[in-house]
mmCIF file of C-alpha atoms in Angstrom:
data_model
loop_
_atom_site.group_PDB
_atom_site.id
_atom_site.type_symbol
_atom_site.label_atom_id
_atom_site.label_comp_id
_atom_site.label_asym_id
_atom_site.label_seq_id
_atom_site.Cartn_x
_atom_site.Cartn_y
_atom_site.Cartn_z
ATOM 1 C CA MET A 1468 1.352 14.436 15.453
ATOM 2 C CA LEU A 1469 -1.384 12.450 13.705
ATOM 3 C CA ASN A 1470 -2.665 14.644 10.909
ATOM 4 C CA GLN A 1471 -5.987 15.099 9.133
ATOM 5 C CA HIS A 1472 -5.780 11.597 7.636
ATOM 6 C CA ALA A 1473 -6.055 9.892 11.018
ATOM 7 C CA ASP A 1474 -9.767 9.272 10.606
ATOM 8 C CA LEU A 1475 -8.979 7.163 7.520
ATOM 9 C CA MET A 1476 -6.694 4.772 9.407
ATOM 10 C CA ASN A 1477 -7.792 1.601 11.110
ATOM 11 C CA PRO A 1478 -7.532 1.412 14.928
ATOM 12 C CA MET A 1479 -4.335 -0.657 14.854
ATOM 13 C CA SER A 1480 -2.621 1.853 12.558
ATOM 14 C CA ILE A 1481 -3.682 4.732 14.795
ATOM 15 C CA PHE A 1482 -2.307 2.902 17.830
ATOM 16 C CA LEU A 1483 0.977 2.152 16.037
ATOM 17 C CA GLU A 1484 1.398 5.742 14.838
ATOM 18 C CA ARG A 1485 0.740 7.166 18.287
ATOM 19 C CA GLU A 1486 3.288 4.754 19.729
ATOM 20 C CA ILE A 1487 5.848 5.764 17.077
ATOM 21 C CA GLU A 1488 5.342 9.470 17.725
ATOM 22 C CA SER A 1489 5.604 8.961 21.470
ATOM 23 C CA LYS A 1490 8.724 6.861 21.057
ATOM 24 C CA LEU A 1491 10.350 9.433 18.782
ATOM 25 C CA LEU A 1492 9.650 12.224 21.252
ATOM 26 C CA ARG A 1493 11.034 10.175 24.154
ATOM 27 C CA ARG A 1494 14.142 9.357 22.162
ATOM 28 C CA ALA A 1495 14.658 13.063 21.385
ATOM 29 C CA ALA A 1496 15.746 13.513 24.993
ATOM 30 C CA GLU A 1497 18.473 10.871 24.479
ATOM 31 C CA GLY A 1498 19.375 11.725 20.928
ATOM 32 C CA ARG A 1499 17.105 12.170 17.932
ATOM 33 C CA LEU A 1500 16.447 9.232 15.669
ATOM 34 C CA LEU A 1501 15.315 10.239 12.164
ATOM 35 C CA THR A 1502 17.475 10.689 9.095
ATOM 36 C CA LEU A 1503 16.347 13.489 6.772
ATOM 37 C CA ARG A 1504 17.746 12.646 3.339
ATOM 38 C CA LEU A 1505 17.504 14.979 0.360
ATOM 39 C CA ASP A 1506 19.241 16.111 -2.808
ATOM 40 C CA ILE A 1507 19.760 19.874 -2.772
ATOM 41 C CA ILE A 1508 20.165 19.978 -6.577
ATOM 42 C CA ASN A 1509 19.055 17.669 -9.387
ATOM 43 C CA LYS A 1510 22.363 17.762 -11.270
ATOM 44 C CA TYR A 1511 25.559 15.709 -11.414
ATOM 45 C CA ASN A 1512 28.856 16.618 -13.030
ATOM 46 C CA LEU A 1513 29.764 13.091 -14.159
ATOM 47 C CA GLN A 1514 28.141 10.409 -16.336
ATOM 48 C CA CYS A 1515 28.964 7.204 -14.472
ATOM 49 C CA VAL A 1516 28.336 4.111 -16.580
ATOM 50 C CA MET A 1517 26.009 2.444 -14.031
ATOM 51 C CA CYS A 1518 24.087 5.619 -13.167
ATOM 52 C CA HIS A 1519 20.991 7.375 -14.515
ATOM 53 C CA TYR A 1520 23.235 10.289 -15.478
ATOM 54 C CA SER A 1521 24.650 8.094 -18.254
ATOM 55 C CA ASP A 1522 21.406 9.048 -20.035
ATOM 56 C CA PRO A 1523 22.117 12.342 -21.877
ATOM 57 C CA SER A 1524 18.553 13.569 -21.296
ATOM 58 C CA VAL A 1525 19.011 13.233 -17.526
ATOM 59 C CA TYR A 1526 22.502 14.712 -17.584
ATOM 60 C CA ARG A 1527 21.332 17.791 -19.505
ATOM 61 C CA ARG A 1528 18.110 18.453 -17.603
ATOM 62 C CA LYS A 1529 17.486 21.934 -16.267
ATOM 63 C CA ALA A 1530 18.908 22.594 -12.820
ATOM 64 C CA GLU A 1531 16.509 22.794 -9.886
ATOM 65 C CA TYR A 1532 17.716 23.875 -6.471
ATOM 66 C CA ILE A 1533 16.477 23.569 -2.938
ATOM 67 C CA THR A 1534 16.776 27.052 -1.514
ATOM 68 C CA PRO A 1535 18.103 27.695 1.985
ATOM 69 C CA GLU A 1536 14.622 28.933 2.916
ATOM 70 C CA GLN A 1537 12.963 25.706 1.743
ATOM 71 C CA PHE A 1538 15.525 23.619 3.597
ATOM 72 C CA GLU A 1539 15.020 25.608 6.774
ATOM 73 C CA THR A 1540 11.219 25.262 6.552
ATOM 74 C CA TRP A 1541 11.406 21.483 6.115
ATOM 75 C CA LEU A 1542 13.969 21.041 8.869
ATOM 76 C CA GLU A 1543 11.923 23.163 11.287
ATOM 77 C CA SER A 1544 8.862 21.050 10.468
ATOM 78 C CA ILE A 1545 10.393 17.722 11.474
ATOM 79 C CA GLY A 1546 13.632 18.760 13.149
ATOM 80 C CA LYS A 1547 12.610 17.775 16.668
ATOM 81 C CA TYR A 1548 12.923 14.141 15.547
ATOM 82 C CA VAL A 1549 15.985 14.495 13.273
ATOM 83 C CA ARG A 1550 19.361 13.040 14.259
ATOM 84 C CA GLU A 1551 21.046 13.188 10.853
ATOM 85 C CA VAL A 1552 20.736 15.346 7.748
ATOM 86 C CA MET A 1553 22.065 13.665 4.601
ATOM 87 C CA LEU A 1554 22.506 16.264 1.845
ATOM 88 C CA SER A 1555 22.671 13.939 -1.144
ATOM 89 C CA CYS A 1556 21.149 10.729 -2.481
ATOM 90 C CA ALA A 1557 21.891 10.527 -6.200
ATOM 91 C CA ASP A 1558 23.118 13.990 -7.213
ATOM 92 C CA GLU A 1559 26.195 16.138 -6.567
ATOM 93 C CA PRO A 1560 25.562 18.531 -3.651
ATOM 94 C CA LEU A 1561 28.680 20.602 -4.326
ATOM 95 C CA MET A 1562 27.071 21.790 -7.597
ATOM 96 C CA SER A 1563 24.419 23.677 -5.623
ATOM 97 C CA LYS A 1564 24.955 27.424 -5.398
ATOM 98 C CA HIS A 1565 23.290 27.208 -1.966
ATOM 99 C CA PHE A 1566 25.506 24.443 -0.539
ATOM 100 C CA MET A 1567 27.450 26.652 1.884
ATOM 101 C CA GLU A 1568 24.355 28.360 3.268
ATOM 102 C CA ILE A 1569 22.454 25.081 3.640
ATOM 103 C CA ILE A 1570 25.168 23.371 5.688
ATOM 104 C CA SER A 1571 25.397 26.498 7.807
ATOM 105 C CA LYS A 1572 21.644 26.392 8.496
ATOM 106 C CA ALA A 1573 21.842 22.690 9.372
ATOM 107 C CA ALA A 1574 24.718 23.342 11.782
ATOM 108 C CA LYS A 1575 22.942 26.248 13.460
ATOM 109 C CA PHE A 1576 19.602 24.431 13.760
ATOM 110 C CA ASN A 1577 20.832 22.124 16.500
ATOM 111 C CA SER A 1578 24.336 21.462 17.754
ATOM 112 C CA ASP A 1579 23.926 17.675 17.920
ATOM 113 C CA ILE A 1580 22.500 17.082 14.427
ATOM 114 C CA GLU A 1581 24.883 15.060 12.294
ATOM 115 C CA ILE A 1582 25.488 16.368 8.769
ATOM 116 C CA GLY A 1583 26.605 14.078 5.959
ATOM 117 C CA LEU A 1584 26.912 14.103 2.194
ATOM 118 C CA CYS A 1585 27.970 11.967 -0.758
ATOM 119 C CA THR A 1586 30.229 13.483 -3.410
ATOM 120 C CA ASN A 1587 32.660 12.459 -6.110
ATOM 121 C CA GLY A 1588 35.126 15.028 -4.716
ATOM 122 C CA MET A 1589 35.790 16.833 -7.997
ATOM 123 C CA LEU A 1590 34.412 20.172 -6.770
ATOM 124 C CA MET A 1591 35.740 20.112 -3.206
ATOM 125 C CA THR A 1592 37.719 23.360 -3.294
ATOM 126 C CA SER A 1593 39.708 24.810 -0.410
ATOM 127 C CA ARG A 1594 36.773 27.098 0.426
ATOM 128 C CA ILE A 1595 34.442 24.127 0.678
ATOM 129 C CA ARG A 1596 36.927 22.117 2.741
ATOM 130 C CA ASN A 1597 37.130 24.937 5.242
ATOM 131 C CA ALA A 1598 33.335 25.196 5.376
ATOM 132 C CA LEU A 1599 33.006 21.464 6.034
ATOM 133 C CA LEU A 1600 35.145 21.753 9.151
ATOM 134 C CA ALA A 1601 33.750 25.110 10.230
ATOM 135 C CA ASN A 1602 30.181 23.799 10.199
ATOM 136 C CA GLY A 1603 30.956 20.517 11.902
ATOM 137 C CA VAL A 1604 30.034 18.261 8.969
ATOM 138 C CA THR A 1605 30.112 14.777 10.454
ATOM 139 C CA PHE A 1606 30.977 12.537 7.521
ATOM 140 C CA ILE A 1607 31.570 12.554 3.777
ATOM 141 C CA LEU A 1608 31.231 9.567 1.475
ATOM 142 C CA PHE A 1609 33.492 9.748 -1.588
ATOM 143 C CA SER A 1610 32.541 7.525 -4.530
ATOM 144 C CA ILE A 1611 35.715 6.339 -6.272
ATOM 145 C CA ASP A 1612 35.350 2.712 -7.551
ATOM 146 C CA GLY A 1613 38.953 2.012 -8.388
ATOM 147 C CA ALA A 1614 42.599 2.340 -7.390
ATOM 148 C CA VAL A 1615 44.054 3.473 -10.719
ATOM 149 C CA ARG A 1616 43.270 6.377 -12.981
ATOM 150 C CA ASN A 1617 42.128 4.470 -16.077
ATOM 151 C CA THR A 1618 39.580 2.431 -14.128
ATOM 152 C CA VAL A 1619 38.070 5.353 -12.246
ATOM 153 C CA GLU A 1620 37.825 7.597 -15.306
ATOM 154 C CA ARG A 1621 36.333 4.777 -17.395
ATOM 155 C CA ILE A 1622 33.595 4.077 -14.829
ATOM 156 C CA ARG A 1623 33.048 7.659 -13.682
ATOM 157 C CA VAL A 1624 32.968 9.309 -17.082
ATOM 158 C CA LYS A 1625 34.150 12.962 -17.089
ATOM 159 C CA SER A 1626 35.985 12.491 -13.787
ATOM 160 C CA ASN A 1627 39.635 13.350 -13.120
ATOM 161 C CA PHE A 1628 41.272 10.816 -10.823
ATOM 162 C CA ASN A 1629 44.213 13.049 -9.941
ATOM 163 C CA LYS A 1630 41.937 15.925 -8.976
ATOM 164 C CA ILE A 1631 39.692 13.722 -6.829
ATOM 165 C CA ILE A 1632 42.632 12.208 -4.958
ATOM 166 C CA SER A 1633 44.358 15.578 -4.579
ATOM 167 C CA ASN A 1634 41.213 17.089 -3.034
ATOM 168 C CA ILE A 1635 40.675 14.199 -0.604
ATOM 169 C CA LYS A 1636 44.319 14.265 0.470
ATOM 170 C CA ALA A 1637 43.944 18.005 1.095
ATOM 171 C CA LEU A 1638 40.910 17.373 3.312
ATOM 172 C CA ARG A 1639 42.818 14.661 5.173
ATOM 173 C CA ASP A 1640 45.704 17.055 5.801
ATOM 174 C CA LEU A 1641 43.399 19.907 6.814
ATOM 175 C CA LYS A 1642 41.846 17.668 9.450
ATOM 176 C CA THR A 1643 45.325 16.840 10.754
ATOM 177 C CA VAL A 1644 46.417 20.486 10.879
ATOM 178 C CA SER A 1645 43.219 21.547 12.645
ATOM 179 C CA GLY A 1646 43.268 18.614 15.069
ATOM 180 C CA SER A 1647 39.757 17.611 14.071
ATOM 181 C CA SER A 1648 38.473 14.054 13.668
ATOM 182 C CA SER A 1649 35.533 15.331 11.605
ATOM 183 C CA PRO A 1650 34.375 14.956 8.991
ATOM 184 C CA ARG A 1651 34.857 11.213 9.010
ATOM 185 C CA ILE A 1652 35.883 9.992 5.573
ATOM 186 C CA VAL A 1653 34.019 7.085 4.001
ATOM 187 C CA VAL A 1654 35.003 5.766 0.565
ATOM 188 C CA ASP A 1655 32.643 3.848 -1.671
ATOM 189 C CA PHE A 1656 33.643 1.137 -4.151
ATOM 190 C CA VAL A 1657 30.976 -0.145 -6.556
ATOM 191 C CA MET A 1658 32.157 -3.651 -7.403
ATOM 192 C CA MET A 1659 32.051 -4.984 -10.961
ATOM 193 C CA LYS A 1660 33.830 -7.737 -12.870
ATOM 194 C CA SER A 1661 36.206 -5.219 -14.479
ATOM 195 C CA ASN A 1662 37.330 -3.490 -11.263
ATOM 196 C CA ILE A 1663 37.096 -6.117 -8.495
ATOM 197 C CA HIS A 1664 40.802 -7.000 -8.929
ATOM 198 C CA GLU A 1665 41.662 -3.481 -7.652
ATOM 199 C CA ALA A 1666 39.659 -3.849 -4.446
ATOM 200 C CA VAL A 1667 42.527 -5.192 -2.335
ATOM 201 C CA ALA A 1668 44.827 -2.306 -3.345
ATOM 202 C CA PHE A 1669 41.887 0.042 -2.766
ATOM 203 C CA VAL A 1670 41.970 -0.902 0.929
ATOM 204 C CA GLU A 1671 45.547 0.385 1.194
ATOM 205 C CA MET A 1672 44.658 3.516 -0.772
ATOM 206 C CA ALA A 1673 41.606 4.240 1.393
ATOM 207 C CA TYR A 1674 43.685 3.899 4.551
ATOM 208 C CA ASP A 1675 46.245 6.364 3.214
ATOM 209 C CA LEU A 1676 43.419 8.803 2.395
ATOM 210 C CA GLY A 1677 42.432 8.785 6.044
ATOM 211 C CA ALA A 1678 39.216 6.838 5.528
ATOM 212 C CA ASP A 1679 37.415 5.445 8.557
ATOM 213 C CA ILE A 1680 35.138 3.140 6.552
ATOM 214 C CA ILE A 1681 35.207 1.454 3.150
ATOM 215 C CA ASP A 1682 31.770 0.669 1.745
ATOM 216 C CA PHE A 1683 31.954 -2.090 -0.861
ATOM 217 C CA ARG A 1684 28.730 -2.671 -2.756
ATOM 218 C CA HIS A 1685 27.605 -4.438 -5.915
ATOM 219 C CA ALA A 1686 26.551 -2.496 -8.989
ATOM 220 C CA VAL A 1687 22.747 -2.364 -8.969
ATOM 221 C CA PRO A 1688 20.952 -3.214 -12.231
ATOM 222 C CA SER A 1689 18.466 -0.571 -13.368
ATOM 223 C CA GLU A 1690 16.695 0.695 -16.453
ATOM 224 C CA TYR A 1691 19.864 2.655 -17.260
ATOM 225 C CA TRP A 1692 22.409 -0.095 -16.656
ATOM 226 C CA ASP A 1693 22.095 -3.867 -16.801
ATOM 227 C CA ASP A 1694 25.395 -5.268 -18.035
ATOM 228 C CA GLU A 1695 25.472 -8.958 -17.204
ATOM 229 C CA ARG A 1696 29.192 -9.079 -18.065
ATOM 230 C CA GLU A 1697 29.880 -6.744 -15.143
ATOM 231 C CA GLN A 1698 27.466 -8.096 -12.525
ATOM 232 C CA LEU A 1699 29.375 -10.131 -9.982
ATOM 233 C CA ASP A 1700 26.390 -12.293 -9.095
ATOM 234 C CA ASN A 1701 27.180 -13.933 -12.446
ATOM 235 C CA TYR A 1702 30.720 -14.654 -11.154
ATOM 236 C CA PRO A 1703 30.110 -15.802 -7.575
ATOM 237 C CA GLU A 1704 33.459 -17.568 -7.133
ATOM 238 C CA THR A 1705 35.329 -14.461 -8.300
ATOM 239 C CA PHE A 1706 33.538 -12.233 -5.805
ATOM 240 C CA ASN A 1707 33.944 -14.718 -2.957
ATOM 241 C CA PHE A 1708 37.670 -15.022 -3.755
ATOM 242 C CA TYR A 1709 38.283 -11.269 -3.631
ATOM 243 C CA ARG A 1710 35.965 -10.724 -0.678
ATOM 244 C CA GLU A 1711 38.157 -12.929 1.485
ATOM 245 C CA ARG A 1712 41.281 -11.054 0.403
ATOM 246 C CA ILE A 1713 39.673 -7.662 0.968
ATOM 247 C CA LEU A 1714 38.955 -8.614 4.570
ATOM 248 C CA GLU A 1715 42.471 -9.994 4.986
ATOM 249 C CA ALA A 1716 43.955 -6.714 3.721
ATOM 250 C CA ALA A 1717 41.796 -4.678 6.103
ATOM 251 C CA GLY A 1718 42.410 -6.960 9.058
ATOM 252 C CA SER A 1719 45.753 -5.387 10.018
ATOM 253 C CA LEU A 1720 44.552 -1.796 9.585
ATOM 254 C CA PRO A 1721 42.429 0.460 11.813
ATOM 255 C CA ILE A 1722 39.774 0.737 9.147
ATOM 256 C CA LYS A 1723 36.272 -0.707 8.944
ATOM 257 C CA VAL A 1724 35.116 -2.616 5.878
ATOM 258 C CA VAL A 1725 31.454 -3.097 5.040
ATOM 259 C CA ILE A 1726 30.829 -5.620 2.278
ATOM 260 C CA PRO A 1727 27.935 -7.845 1.132
ATOM 261 C CA ASP A 1728 27.811 -11.472 2.169
ATOM 262 C CA VAL A 1729 29.323 -14.269 0.114
ATOM 263 C CA PHE A 1730 27.404 -15.669 -2.825
ATOM 264 C CA PRO A 1731 26.286 -19.289 -2.635
ATOM 265 C CA SER A 1732 28.916 -20.885 -4.843
ATOM 266 C CA VAL A 1733 28.225 -23.727 -7.256
ATOM 267 C CA GLU A 1734 31.935 -24.541 -7.434
ATOM 268 C CA ALA A 1735 34.164 -25.555 -4.572
ATOM 269 C CA ASN A 1736 37.352 -24.899 -6.540
ATOM 270 C CA VAL A 1737 39.296 -21.635 -6.499
ATOM 271 C CA PRO A 1738 38.276 -19.656 -9.601
ATOM 272 C CA ASP A 1739 40.705 -18.913 -12.405
ATOM 273 C CA ILE A 1740 41.733 -15.392 -11.359
ATOM 274 C CA PRO A 1741 44.045 -13.518 -13.719
ATOM 275 C CA GLY A 1742 47.201 -12.190 -12.084
ATOM 276 C CA ILE A 1743 46.639 -8.476 -12.604
ATOM 277 C CA GLU A 1744 49.082 -6.278 -10.725
ATOM 278 C CA VAL A 1745 47.771 -2.998 -9.309
ATOM 279 C CA ASP A 1746 50.464 -0.339 -9.108
ATOM 280 C CA LEU A 1747 49.703 2.308 -6.455
ATOM 281 C CA ALA A 1748 52.822 4.353 -7.233
ATOM 282 C CA PRO A 1749 50.857 6.837 -9.397
ATOM 283 C CA TYR A 1750 48.378 7.282 -6.541
ATOM 284 C CA TYR A 1751 51.149 8.021 -4.019
ATOM 285 C CA ALA A 1752 52.696 10.523 -6.451
ATOM 286 C CA ILE A 1753 49.565 12.712 -6.375
ATOM 287 C CA LYS A 1754 50.095 15.728 -4.137
ATOM 288 C CA PRO A 1755 47.380 17.278 -1.956
ATOM 289 C CA ASP A 1756 45.740 20.360 -3.399
ATOM 290 C CA PRO A 1757 48.411 23.006 -2.671
ATOM 291 C CA GLU A 1758 45.790 25.495 -1.489
ATOM 292 C CA THR A 1759 45.712 23.484 1.749
ATOM 293 C CA GLU A 1760 48.983 25.022 2.902
ATOM 294 C CA THR A 1761 47.567 28.557 2.862
ATOM 295 C CA LEU A 1762 44.244 27.772 4.517
ATOM 296 C CA GLN A 1763 43.314 29.308 7.832
ATOM 297 C CA VAL A 1764 40.854 27.165 9.748
ATOM 298 C CA THR A 1765 38.037 29.273 11.180
ATOM 299 C CA GLU A 1766 37.534 29.544 14.910
ATOM 300 C CA ASN A 1767 34.352 27.466 14.681
ATOM 301 C CA SER A 1768 36.063 24.470 13.109
ATOM 302 C CA ASP A 1769 37.028 22.833 16.394
ATOM 303 C CA GLU A 1770 34.988 19.646 16.629
ATOM 304 C CA ASN A 1771 34.235 20.522 20.242
ATOM 305 C CA SER A 1772 32.391 23.674 19.151
ATOM 306 C CA ARG A 1773 29.401 21.467 18.283
ATOM 307 C CA PRO A 1774 29.041 18.964 21.139
ATOM 308 C CA ARG A 1775 27.195 15.852 20.037
ATOM 309 C CA ILE A 1776 24.832 13.550 21.876
ATOM 310 C CA PRO A 1777 25.809 9.905 21.245
ATOM 311 C CA PRO A 1778 23.631 8.608 18.393
ATOM 312 C CA VAL A 1779 20.636 6.396 19.104
ATOM 313 C CA ARG A 1780 20.813 3.030 17.367
ATOM 314 C CA ALA A 1781 18.080 3.203 14.734
ATOM 315 C CA GLU A 1782 18.041 -0.571 14.242
ATOM 316 C CA GLU A 1783 16.773 -0.957 17.807
ATOM 317 C CA PHE A 1784 13.772 1.333 17.288
ATOM 318 C CA TYR A 1785 11.477 -1.390 15.942
ATOM 319 C CA ALA A 1786 13.776 -4.382 15.891
ATOM 320 C CA ASP A 1787 11.068 -6.790 14.720
ATOM 321 C CA ALA A 1788 9.992 -4.725 11.718
ATOM 322 C CA TYR A 1789 10.671 -6.095 8.236
ATOM 323 C CA CYS A 1790 12.559 -2.874 7.410
ATOM 324 C CA GLN A 1791 13.563 -0.001 9.686
ATOM 325 C CA ARG A 1792 13.618 2.807 7.125
ATOM 326 C CA PRO A 1793 9.918 3.772 7.154
ATOM 327 C CA PHE A 1794 10.299 4.277 10.917
ATOM 328 C CA THR A 1795 13.637 6.069 10.962
ATOM 329 C CA GLU A 1796 14.046 7.900 7.643
ATOM 330 C CA VAL A 1797 12.274 10.418 5.470
ATOM 331 C CA MET A 1798 13.598 11.367 2.049
ATOM 332 C CA ILE A 1799 12.860 14.268 -0.289
ATOM 333 C CA ARG A 1800 13.426 13.443 -3.969
ATOM 334 C CA ASN A 1801 13.296 15.839 -6.921
ATOM 335 C CA GLN A 1802 12.874 18.772 -4.532
ATOM 336 C CA ARG A 1803 9.263 17.813 -3.674
ATOM 337 C CA GLU A 1804 8.533 14.058 -3.552
ATOM 338 C CA VAL A 1805 8.616 12.398 -0.115
ATOM 339 C CA LEU A 1806 9.607 8.723 0.276
ATOM 340 C CA PRO A 1807 10.895 6.432 3.031
ATOM 341 C CA CYS A 1808 14.185 5.687 1.241
ATOM 342 C CA PRO A 1809 15.987 6.145 -2.111
ATOM 343 C CA TRP A 1810 14.740 2.830 -3.547
ATOM 344 C CA HIS A 1811 11.040 2.911 -2.714
ATOM 345 C CA GLN A 1812 8.940 2.922 -5.885
ATOM 346 C CA LYS A 1813 5.943 4.841 -4.537
ATOM 347 C CA VAL A 1814 5.877 8.523 -3.600
ATOM 348 C CA LEU A 1815 4.171 8.909 -0.217
ATOM 349 C CA GLY A 1816 3.660 12.684 -0.273
ATOM 350 C CA HIS A 1817 4.317 15.906 -2.206
ATOM 351 C CA LEU A 1818 5.720 19.002 -0.576
ATOM 352 C CA ASP A 1819 4.070 21.276 -3.139
ATOM 353 C CA GLN A 1820 0.709 19.914 -1.960
ATOM 354 C CA GLU A 1821 1.480 19.349 1.745
ATOM 355 C CA ASN A 1822 4.168 21.723 2.914
ATOM 356 C CA ASP A 1823 4.425 20.184 6.359
ATOM 357 C CA LEU A 1824 6.941 17.344 6.237
ATOM 358 C CA GLU A 1825 5.858 16.139 9.670
ATOM 359 C CA GLN A 1826 2.264 15.696 8.446
ATOM 360 C CA ILE A 1827 3.463 13.576 5.543
ATOM 361 C CA PHE A 1828 5.675 11.418 7.772
ATOM 362 C CA PHE A 1829 2.778 10.759 10.150
ATOM 363 C CA GLY A 1830 0.229 10.580 7.321
ATOM 364 C CA GLU A 1831 -1.840 7.745 5.922
ATOM 365 C CA ASN A 1832 0.700 6.502 3.340
ATOM 366 C CA PHE A 1833 3.627 6.217 5.744
ATOM 367 C CA ALA A 1834 1.309 4.662 8.340
ATOM 368 C CA ALA A 1835 0.155 1.964 5.906
ATOM 369 C CA LEU A 1836 3.746 1.143 4.960
ATOM 370 C CA ARG A 1837 4.843 0.919 8.591
ATOM 371 C CA ALA A 1838 1.907 -1.340 9.399
ATOM 372 C CA SER A 1839 2.941 -3.728 6.616
ATOM 373 C CA MET A 1840 6.532 -3.696 7.901
ATOM 374 C CA MET A 1841 5.290 -4.677 11.368
ATOM 375 C CA ARG A 1842 3.329 -7.557 9.828
ATOM 376 C CA GLY A 1843 6.558 -8.768 8.236
ATOM 377 C CA GLU A 1844 5.259 -8.186 4.721
ATOM 378 C CA THR A 1845 7.123 -7.036 1.633
ATOM 379 C CA ASP A 1846 5.486 -3.889 0.321
ATOM 380 C CA PRO A 1847 5.017 -4.007 -3.483
ATOM 381 C CA ALA A 1848 6.963 -0.757 -3.790
ATOM 382 C CA CYS A 1849 9.979 -2.420 -2.132
ATOM 383 C CA ARG A 1850 10.467 -5.133 -4.733
ATOM 384 C CA GLN A 1851 13.390 -3.365 -6.423
ATOM 385 C CA CYS A 1852 15.231 -2.766 -3.163
ATOM 386 C CA PRO A 1853 18.976 -3.496 -3.644
ATOM 387 C CA ILE A 1854 19.312 -4.381 0.040
ATOM 388 C CA MET A 1855 16.712 -7.129 -0.356
ATOM 389 C CA SER A 1856 18.523 -8.386 -3.467
ATOM 390 C CA GLY A 1857 21.869 -8.431 -1.634
ATOM 391 C CA HIS A 1858 23.552 -5.846 -3.884
ATOM 392 C CA LEU A 1859 24.079 -3.504 -0.926
ATOM 393 C CA PRO A 1860 25.442 -4.531 2.468
ATOM 394 C CA THR A 1861 23.389 -4.212 5.628
ATOM 395 C CA LYS A 1862 24.170 -4.491 9.319
ATOM 396 C CA LYS A 1863 22.602 -7.955 9.315
ATOM 397 C CA HIS A 1864 24.053 -9.188 6.042
ATOM 398 C CA SER A 1865 27.581 -7.834 5.827
ATOM 399 C CA ALA A 1866 31.059 -8.451 7.129
ATOM 400 C CA THR A 1867 32.960 -5.866 9.080
ATOM 401 C CA ARG A 1868 36.426 -6.173 10.466
ATOM 402 C CA THR A 1869 38.665 -3.729 12.270
ATOM 403 C CA LYS A 1870 42.062 -4.014 13.869
ATOM 404 C CA SER A 1871 40.522 -4.486 17.285
ATOM 405 C CA GLN A 1872 38.446 -7.391 15.995
ATOM 406 C CA LYS A 1873 41.292 -9.252 14.404
#
């Protein structure tokens, strides 16, 4: 749906946008393609050292919520293209007083839409665990960053390691009791010099938690955090050493590991790695949240109650483009700003000015960005992208290994 800005585009951009819209509509018959990513609240309950919430002014800012009505309006606007709804980018979705109603609206909108979220797990009560299964939430990414209590609570300030692990174990057990494979559990480990020695033990811990995927990623420098002593690109041999052992540990397990590529190393020798033992006994001693035993799974929690169309591979949509995200993703930041991804430095639309999310996605700003991606150019607003810098893994530049691949 080319909007009122179409007359401002050049003929090639108009042709490209019409082709994209046509392609998206054709793909909707096979399985929708777009990811709608948004934070449903602008708050977080922790002050992680490498995060913008380490700034007291950000941590204490006034709460702003996306209401269920706003969410429904935006989803209806662009929902015919949407394959996945991701209910968090940088904030804690479980802090929203509307969380339960929003996931319910997403589940009812279309039976094959995938629903995901990122959380630190601190607030995942028994009521929320039940709702996750009842509404067919597809996957949850838990950010943990360590295998022992002291490490996790030092990095994720204000967290409680025992509570996080207890809640995830309870979700794992609830899935087993209900016979559901959803939500898939993904665990995230932000790698730094001070925690990389725990990464191998973390693989074992993640497997015990029932994780399907472990997402290892480098800490990303920002205006809030830029500690050279912790950045592993300053210790390439150390990262390369542990990377190999992480993949070895995962190789015998039915778990997928996603991790950035090796650093070009200036030294051929094995680095001087301190022999630090990681004791997982305290982890294994943590019991699942006892509320799990009294839960009654609702009749809608069966994963077959929401049949899913196999997902379309987004990376095949415009395989030759410099970056796929402007073609396959639309993100709402700060409850109103529209961008192509969490790291883009330029806002491409405002929902308080243009309430139709579809018009913004097919508008002049998105069209110009997509045209530059097709020319193989780096957009100036992409220069701080952590995927380009290698801090985050990608499908092209990562290593994955599962038991079947061993």
